[in-house]
Short mmCIF file of C-alpha atoms in Angstrom, two decimals:
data_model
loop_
_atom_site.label_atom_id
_atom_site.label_comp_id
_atom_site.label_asym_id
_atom_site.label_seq_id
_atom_site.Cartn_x
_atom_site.Cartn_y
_atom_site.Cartn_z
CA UNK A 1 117.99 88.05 114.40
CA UNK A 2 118.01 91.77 113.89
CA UNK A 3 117.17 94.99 115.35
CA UNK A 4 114.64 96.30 113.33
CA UNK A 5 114.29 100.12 113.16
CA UNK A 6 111.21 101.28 114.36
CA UNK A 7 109.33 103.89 111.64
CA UNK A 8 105.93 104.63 113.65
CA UNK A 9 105.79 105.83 117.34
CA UNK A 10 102.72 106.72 119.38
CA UNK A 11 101.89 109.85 119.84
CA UNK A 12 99.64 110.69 122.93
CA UNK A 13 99.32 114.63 122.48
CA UNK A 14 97.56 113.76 118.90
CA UNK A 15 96.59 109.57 120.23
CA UNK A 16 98.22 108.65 117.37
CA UNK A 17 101.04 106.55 115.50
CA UNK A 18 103.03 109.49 113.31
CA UNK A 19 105.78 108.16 111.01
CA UNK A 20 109.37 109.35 111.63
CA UNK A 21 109.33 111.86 108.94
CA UNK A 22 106.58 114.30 110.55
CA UNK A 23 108.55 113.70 113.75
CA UNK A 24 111.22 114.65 112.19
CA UNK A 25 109.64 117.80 110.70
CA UNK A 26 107.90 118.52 114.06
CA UNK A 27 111.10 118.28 116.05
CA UNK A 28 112.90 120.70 113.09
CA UNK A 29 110.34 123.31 113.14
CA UNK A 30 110.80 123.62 116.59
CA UNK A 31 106.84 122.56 117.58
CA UNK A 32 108.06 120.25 119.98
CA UNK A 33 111.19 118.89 122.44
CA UNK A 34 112.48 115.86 122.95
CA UNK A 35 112.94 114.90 126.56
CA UNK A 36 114.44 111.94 127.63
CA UNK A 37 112.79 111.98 131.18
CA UNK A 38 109.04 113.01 129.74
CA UNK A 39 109.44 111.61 126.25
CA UNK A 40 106.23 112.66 124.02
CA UNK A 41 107.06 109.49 121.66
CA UNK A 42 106.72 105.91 122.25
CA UNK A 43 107.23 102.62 120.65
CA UNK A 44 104.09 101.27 121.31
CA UNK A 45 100.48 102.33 122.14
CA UNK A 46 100.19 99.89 125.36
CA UNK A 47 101.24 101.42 128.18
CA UNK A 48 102.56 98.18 129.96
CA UNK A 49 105.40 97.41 127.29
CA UNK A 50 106.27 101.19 126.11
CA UNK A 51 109.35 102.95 126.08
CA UNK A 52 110.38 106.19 125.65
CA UNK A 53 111.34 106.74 121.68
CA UNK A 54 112.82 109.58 119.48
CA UNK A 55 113.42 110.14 115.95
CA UNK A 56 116.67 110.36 114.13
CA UNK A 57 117.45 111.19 110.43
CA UNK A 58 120.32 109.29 108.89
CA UNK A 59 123.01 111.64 107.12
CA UNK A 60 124.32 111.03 103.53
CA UNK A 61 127.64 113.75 103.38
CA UNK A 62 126.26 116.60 105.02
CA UNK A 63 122.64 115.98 104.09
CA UNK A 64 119.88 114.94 105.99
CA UNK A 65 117.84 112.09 104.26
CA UNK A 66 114.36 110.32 105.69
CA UNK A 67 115.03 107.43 103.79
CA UNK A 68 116.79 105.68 106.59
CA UNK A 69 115.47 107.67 109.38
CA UNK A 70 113.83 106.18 112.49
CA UNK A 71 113.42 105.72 116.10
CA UNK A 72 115.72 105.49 118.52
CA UNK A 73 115.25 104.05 122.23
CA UNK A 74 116.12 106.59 125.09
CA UNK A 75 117.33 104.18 127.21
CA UNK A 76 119.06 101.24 125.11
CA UNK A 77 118.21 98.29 127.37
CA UNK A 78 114.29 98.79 126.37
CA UNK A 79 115.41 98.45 122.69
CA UNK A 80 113.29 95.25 121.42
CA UNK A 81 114.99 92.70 119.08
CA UNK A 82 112.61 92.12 116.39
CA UNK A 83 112.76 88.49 114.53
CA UNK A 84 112.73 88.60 110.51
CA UNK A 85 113.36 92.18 109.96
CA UNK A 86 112.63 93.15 106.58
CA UNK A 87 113.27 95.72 104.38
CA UNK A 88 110.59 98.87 104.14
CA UNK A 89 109.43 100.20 100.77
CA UNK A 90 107.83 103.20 100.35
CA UNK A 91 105.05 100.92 98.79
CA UNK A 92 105.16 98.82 102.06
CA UNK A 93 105.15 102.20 104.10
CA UNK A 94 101.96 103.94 102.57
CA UNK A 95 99.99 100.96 102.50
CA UNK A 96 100.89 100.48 106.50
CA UNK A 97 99.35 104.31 106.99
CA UNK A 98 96.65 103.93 105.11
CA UNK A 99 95.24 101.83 107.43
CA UNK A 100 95.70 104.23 110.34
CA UNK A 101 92.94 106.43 108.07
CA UNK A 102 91.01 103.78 106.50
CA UNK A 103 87.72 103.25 107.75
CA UNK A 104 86.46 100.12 105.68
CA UNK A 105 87.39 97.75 102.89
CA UNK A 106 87.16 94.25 102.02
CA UNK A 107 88.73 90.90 101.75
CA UNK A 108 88.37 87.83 100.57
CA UNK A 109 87.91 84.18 102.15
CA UNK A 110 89.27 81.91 99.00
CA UNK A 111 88.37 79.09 100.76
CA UNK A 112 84.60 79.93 101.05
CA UNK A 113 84.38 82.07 98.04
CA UNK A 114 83.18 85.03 99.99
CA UNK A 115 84.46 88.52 100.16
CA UNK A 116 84.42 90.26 103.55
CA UNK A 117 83.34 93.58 104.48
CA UNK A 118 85.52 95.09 107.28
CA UNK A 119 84.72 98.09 109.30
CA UNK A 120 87.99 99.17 111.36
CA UNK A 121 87.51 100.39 114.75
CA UNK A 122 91.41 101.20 115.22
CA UNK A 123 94.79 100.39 113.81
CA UNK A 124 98.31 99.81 115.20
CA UNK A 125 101.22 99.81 112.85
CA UNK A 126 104.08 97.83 113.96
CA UNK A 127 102.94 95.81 116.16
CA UNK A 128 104.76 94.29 119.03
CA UNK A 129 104.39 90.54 120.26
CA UNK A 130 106.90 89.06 122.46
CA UNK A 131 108.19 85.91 121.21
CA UNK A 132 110.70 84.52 124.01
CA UNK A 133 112.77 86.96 126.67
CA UNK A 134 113.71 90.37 124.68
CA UNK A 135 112.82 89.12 121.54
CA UNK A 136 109.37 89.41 119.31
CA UNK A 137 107.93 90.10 116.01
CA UNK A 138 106.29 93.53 114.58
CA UNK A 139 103.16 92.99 113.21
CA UNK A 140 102.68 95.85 109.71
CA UNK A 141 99.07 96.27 110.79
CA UNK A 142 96.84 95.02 114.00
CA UNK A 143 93.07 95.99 113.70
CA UNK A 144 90.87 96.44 116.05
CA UNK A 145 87.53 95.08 114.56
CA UNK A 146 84.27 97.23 114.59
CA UNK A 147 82.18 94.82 112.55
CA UNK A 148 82.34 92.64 109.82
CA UNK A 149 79.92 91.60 106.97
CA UNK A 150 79.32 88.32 107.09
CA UNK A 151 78.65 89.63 110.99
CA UNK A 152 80.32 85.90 112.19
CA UNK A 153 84.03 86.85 111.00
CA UNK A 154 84.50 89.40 113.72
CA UNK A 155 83.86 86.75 116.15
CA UNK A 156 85.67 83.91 114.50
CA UNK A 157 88.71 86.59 114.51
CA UNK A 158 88.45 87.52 118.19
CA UNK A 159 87.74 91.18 116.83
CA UNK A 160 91.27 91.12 116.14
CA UNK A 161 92.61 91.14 112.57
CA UNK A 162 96.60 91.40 111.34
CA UNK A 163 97.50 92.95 107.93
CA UNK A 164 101.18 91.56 106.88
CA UNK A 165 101.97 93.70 103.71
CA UNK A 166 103.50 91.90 100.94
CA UNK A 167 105.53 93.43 98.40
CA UNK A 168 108.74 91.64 97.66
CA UNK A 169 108.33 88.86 100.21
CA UNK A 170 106.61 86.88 102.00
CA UNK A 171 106.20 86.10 105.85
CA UNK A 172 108.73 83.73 107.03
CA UNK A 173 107.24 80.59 108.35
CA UNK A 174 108.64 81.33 111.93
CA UNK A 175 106.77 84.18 111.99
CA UNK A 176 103.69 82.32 110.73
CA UNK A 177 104.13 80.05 114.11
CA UNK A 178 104.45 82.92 116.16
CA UNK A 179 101.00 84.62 114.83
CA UNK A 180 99.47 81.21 115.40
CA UNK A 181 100.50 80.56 119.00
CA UNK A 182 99.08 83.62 119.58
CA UNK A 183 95.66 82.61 117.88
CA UNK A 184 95.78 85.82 115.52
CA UNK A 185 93.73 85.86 112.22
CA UNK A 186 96.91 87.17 109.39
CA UNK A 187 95.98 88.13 106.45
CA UNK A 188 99.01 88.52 103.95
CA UNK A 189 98.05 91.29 101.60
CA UNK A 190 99.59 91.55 98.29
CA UNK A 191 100.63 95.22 97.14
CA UNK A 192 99.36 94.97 93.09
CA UNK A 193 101.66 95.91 90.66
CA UNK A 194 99.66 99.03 89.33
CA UNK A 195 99.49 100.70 92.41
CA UNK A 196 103.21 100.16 93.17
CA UNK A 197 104.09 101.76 89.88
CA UNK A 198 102.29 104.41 91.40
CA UNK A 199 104.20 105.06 94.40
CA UNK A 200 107.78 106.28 93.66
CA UNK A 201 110.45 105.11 95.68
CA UNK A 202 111.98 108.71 96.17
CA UNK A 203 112.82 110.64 99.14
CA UNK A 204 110.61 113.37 98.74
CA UNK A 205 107.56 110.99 99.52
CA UNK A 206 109.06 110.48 103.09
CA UNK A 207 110.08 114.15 103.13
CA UNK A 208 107.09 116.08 101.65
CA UNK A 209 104.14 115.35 104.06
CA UNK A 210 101.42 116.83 101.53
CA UNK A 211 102.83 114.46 98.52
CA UNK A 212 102.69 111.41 100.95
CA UNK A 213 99.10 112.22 101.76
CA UNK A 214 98.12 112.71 98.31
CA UNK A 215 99.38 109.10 98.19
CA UNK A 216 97.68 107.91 100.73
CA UNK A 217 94.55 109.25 99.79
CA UNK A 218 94.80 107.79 96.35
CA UNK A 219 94.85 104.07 98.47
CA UNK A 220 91.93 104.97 100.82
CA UNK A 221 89.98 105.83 97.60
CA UNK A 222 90.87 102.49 95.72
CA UNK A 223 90.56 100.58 99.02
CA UNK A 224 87.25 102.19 100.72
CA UNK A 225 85.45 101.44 97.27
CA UNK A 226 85.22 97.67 98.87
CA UNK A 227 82.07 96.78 96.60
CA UNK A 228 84.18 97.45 93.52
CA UNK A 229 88.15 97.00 94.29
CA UNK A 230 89.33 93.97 96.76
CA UNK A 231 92.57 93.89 99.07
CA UNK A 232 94.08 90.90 97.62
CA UNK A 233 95.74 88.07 99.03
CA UNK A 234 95.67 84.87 101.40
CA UNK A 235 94.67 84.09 105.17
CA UNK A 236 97.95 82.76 106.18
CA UNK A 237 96.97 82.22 109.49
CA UNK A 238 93.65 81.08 110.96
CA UNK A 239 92.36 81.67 114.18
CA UNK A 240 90.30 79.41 116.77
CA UNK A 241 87.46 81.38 117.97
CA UNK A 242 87.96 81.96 122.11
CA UNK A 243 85.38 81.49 124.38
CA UNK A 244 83.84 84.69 125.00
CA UNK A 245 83.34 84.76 121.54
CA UNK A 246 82.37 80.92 120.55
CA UNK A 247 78.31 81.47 121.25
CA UNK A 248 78.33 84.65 119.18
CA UNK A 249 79.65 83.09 116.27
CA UNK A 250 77.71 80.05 116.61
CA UNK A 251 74.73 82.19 116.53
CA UNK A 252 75.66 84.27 113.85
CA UNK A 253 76.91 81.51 111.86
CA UNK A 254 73.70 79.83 112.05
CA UNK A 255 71.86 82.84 111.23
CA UNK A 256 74.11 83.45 108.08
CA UNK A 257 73.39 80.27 106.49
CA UNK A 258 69.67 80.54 107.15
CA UNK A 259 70.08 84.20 105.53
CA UNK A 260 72.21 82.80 102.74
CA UNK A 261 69.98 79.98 101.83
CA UNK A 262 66.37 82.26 102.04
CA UNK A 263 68.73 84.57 100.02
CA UNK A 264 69.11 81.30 97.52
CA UNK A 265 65.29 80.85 97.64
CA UNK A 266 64.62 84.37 97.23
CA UNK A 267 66.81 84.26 94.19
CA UNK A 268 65.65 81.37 92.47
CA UNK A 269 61.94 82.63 93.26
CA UNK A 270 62.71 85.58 91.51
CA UNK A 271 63.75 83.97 88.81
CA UNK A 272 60.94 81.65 88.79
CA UNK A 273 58.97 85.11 88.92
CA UNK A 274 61.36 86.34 85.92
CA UNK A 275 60.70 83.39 83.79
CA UNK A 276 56.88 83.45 84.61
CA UNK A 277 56.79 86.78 83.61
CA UNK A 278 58.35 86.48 80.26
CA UNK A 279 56.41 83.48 79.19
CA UNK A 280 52.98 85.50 80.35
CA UNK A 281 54.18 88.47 78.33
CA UNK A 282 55.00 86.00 75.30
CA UNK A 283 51.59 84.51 76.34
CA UNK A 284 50.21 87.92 75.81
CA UNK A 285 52.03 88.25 72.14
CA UNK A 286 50.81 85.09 71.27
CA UNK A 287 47.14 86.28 72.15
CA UNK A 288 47.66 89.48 70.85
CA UNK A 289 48.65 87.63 67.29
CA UNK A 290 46.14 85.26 68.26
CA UNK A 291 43.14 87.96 68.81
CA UNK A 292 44.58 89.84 65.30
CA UNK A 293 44.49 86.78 63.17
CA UNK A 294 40.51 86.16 64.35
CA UNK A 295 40.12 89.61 63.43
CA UNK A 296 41.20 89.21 59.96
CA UNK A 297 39.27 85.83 59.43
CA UNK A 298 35.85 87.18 61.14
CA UNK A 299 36.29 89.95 58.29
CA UNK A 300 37.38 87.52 55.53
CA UNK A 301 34.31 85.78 56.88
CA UNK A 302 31.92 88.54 56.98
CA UNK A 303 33.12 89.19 53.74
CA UNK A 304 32.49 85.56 52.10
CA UNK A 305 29.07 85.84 54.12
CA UNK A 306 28.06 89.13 52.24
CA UNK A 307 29.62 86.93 49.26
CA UNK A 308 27.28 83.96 50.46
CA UNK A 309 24.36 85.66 50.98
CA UNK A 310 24.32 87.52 47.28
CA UNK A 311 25.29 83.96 46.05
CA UNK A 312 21.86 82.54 47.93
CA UNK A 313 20.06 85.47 46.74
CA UNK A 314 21.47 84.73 42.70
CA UNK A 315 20.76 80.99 43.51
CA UNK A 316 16.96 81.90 44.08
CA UNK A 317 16.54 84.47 41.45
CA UNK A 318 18.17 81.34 39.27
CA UNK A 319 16.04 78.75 40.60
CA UNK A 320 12.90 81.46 40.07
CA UNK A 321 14.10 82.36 36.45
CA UNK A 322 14.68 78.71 35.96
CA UNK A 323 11.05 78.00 37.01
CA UNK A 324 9.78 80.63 34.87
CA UNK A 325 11.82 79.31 31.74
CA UNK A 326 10.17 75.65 32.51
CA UNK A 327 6.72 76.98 32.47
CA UNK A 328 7.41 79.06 29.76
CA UNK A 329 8.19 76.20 27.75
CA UNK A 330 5.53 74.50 28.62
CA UNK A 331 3.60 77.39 27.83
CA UNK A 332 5.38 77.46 24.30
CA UNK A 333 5.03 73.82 23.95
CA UNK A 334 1.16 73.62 24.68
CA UNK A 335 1.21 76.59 22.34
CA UNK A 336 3.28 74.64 19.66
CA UNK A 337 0.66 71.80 20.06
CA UNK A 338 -2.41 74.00 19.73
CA UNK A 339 -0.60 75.67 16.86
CA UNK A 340 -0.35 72.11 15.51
CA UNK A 341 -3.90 71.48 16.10
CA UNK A 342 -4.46 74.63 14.58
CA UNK A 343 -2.55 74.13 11.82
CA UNK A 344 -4.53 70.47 11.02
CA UNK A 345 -8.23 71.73 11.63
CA UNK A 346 -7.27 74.60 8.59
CA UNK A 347 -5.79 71.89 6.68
CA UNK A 348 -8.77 69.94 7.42
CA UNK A 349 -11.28 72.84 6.75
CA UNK A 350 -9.43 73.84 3.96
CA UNK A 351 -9.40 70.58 2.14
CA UNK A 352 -13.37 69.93 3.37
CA UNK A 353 -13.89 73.50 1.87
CA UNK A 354 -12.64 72.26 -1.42
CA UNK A 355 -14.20 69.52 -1.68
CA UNK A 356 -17.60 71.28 -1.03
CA UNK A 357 -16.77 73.60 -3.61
CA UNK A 358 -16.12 71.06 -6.06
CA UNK A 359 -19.13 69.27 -5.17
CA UNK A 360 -21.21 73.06 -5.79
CA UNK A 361 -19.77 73.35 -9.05
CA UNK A 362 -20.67 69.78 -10.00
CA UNK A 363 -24.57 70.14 -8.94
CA UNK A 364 -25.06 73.32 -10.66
CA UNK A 365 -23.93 72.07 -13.90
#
């Protein structure tokens, strides 16, 4: 067990949680006092566990550095013990504040495959739960739920949601215990390795309020993209939805997986639609090719009737030609025969004609 230094405080003049360097820089520019009967910082947001806070920059030689700079407790008796302290990157640091900026991102449930959209009403950094006596844990990030998409998850998370940041390590299983006796939703958030890289581990991020911000702004745009970029990492704690909540989620729940499975039918009708659609349009081709091919054979067949019909017409001018040839020959035949006959009745004559002649002579002698 350690005391943890504190790095956030409230802030009710601005109702916010300001990290110990802008207090810092506040306090030094002289924009406001510290006063350890009316302090204007506090631990914590919730008035019934507060106490009076200030800020107080560590010293390397006769430098001032932010680096190990926090709060310190007015009175020392209301200085909390915090159980498995751990060590604060500057990666671990802006990924805390974004949060306190952030307005939505997602998540995902690995066990039902689904990614989460969350809308964040508020945010608490370091936030306090009393384990036993004087003693508790700091939770890196408490939301305070506005919605979620599915709309059930708010419920089944009491509209309460913790964000442990993990860069180097991971919650202790104590603290695990802790979260769960106190029926919180965690979700342990990995820190990826790009955006790390990204976020130097200098003092002039802690010191240089317009370079932090830059920073910070470079998460909100990665994170607030939620339909393209995911905060990874695990539920490590599940919660048991309370009461109040129980007919909400039931409700909800129901509703979801009545939307999810018309959202199944809707699908696979639209693919049915999709599928319909291409095999009318290939329908269409193949009466299109269809419609071109009896085209070309009505015109091959127009053409072999124009060839058809001068064939019938040849066929009859044959036939009449071949009719006229038959009589014809019949003609020349007859005519051969009376030539014949012709032929015999000169013969005929002429040999009677000689005869007679012969027979003249004879008698006149």
């Amino acid at each position: 067990m350690n005391e943890q230094t504190k790095k956030f405080a409230y802030f009710p003049l601005q109702d916010k949680q300001i990290h110990v360097s802008e207090a810092l820089w506040l306090r030094n520019q002289g924009e406001i006092e510290m006063n350890r009967d009316n302090p204007i910082f506090f631990d914590f947001k919730n008035p019934s566990i507060r106490s009076g806070v200030y800020p107080v920059s560590s010293t390397s030689g006769d430098k001032k550095i932010s680096r190990g700079a926090y709060y310190r407790y007015y009175n020392k008796e209301n200085t909390k013990q915090i159980l498995f302290p751990k060590k604060m990157t500057n990666a671990h640091l802006l990924f805390q504040m974004m949060f306190l900026q952030l307005k939505e991102f997602s998540i995902e449930d690995k066990n039902h495959k689904r990614k989460i959209q969350v809308a964040i009403k508020s945010a608490e950094l370091e936030y306090y739960i009393k384990a036993d006596n004087n003693r508790g844990i700091f939770i890196d990030v408490l939301l305070d739920i506005d919605y979620t998409i599915p709309y059930s998850y708010k419920y089944l998370w009491n509209s309460k949601l913790a964000i442990e940041v993990k860069v180097t390590h991971a919650v202790e299983p104590k603290k695990k215990c802790i979260l769960q006796d106190y029926n919180i939703s965690t979700y342990e958030a990995s820190v990826p390795e790009s955006i790390r890289a990204n976020i130097p581990e200098t003092n002039d991020l802690l010191d240089n309020e317009k370079f932090r911000q830059n920073k910070i702004d470079y998460l909100i745009k990665t994170y607030k993209n939620y339909d393209k970029f995911t905060l990874f990492g695990n539920f490590i704690v599940k919660s048991k939805t309370e009461n109040e909540n129980k007919e909400s989620f039931i409700l909800l729940s129901q509703f979801e997986t009545e939307l999810t499975k018309y959202k199944k039918d809707k699908d696979d009708l639209i693919e049915e639609i999709k599928i319909y659609e291409e095999d009318k349009l290939q329908l269409t081709k193949n009466i299109n090719e269809l419609k071109r091919k009896s085209n070309t054979l009505k015109e091959a067949i127009e053409d072999d009737q124009g060839l058809l019909s001068d064939f019938q017409r040849n066929k009859r001018l044959v036939e009449k030609i071949r009719i006229e040839l038959e009589h014809s020959e019949k003609e020349i035949y007859q005519l051969k025969e009376e030539n014949n006959s012709l032929k015999n009745n000169i013969n005929e004559l002429e040999n009677e004609s000689l005869l007679g002649w012969l027979k003249r002579k004879l008698l006149n002698k």
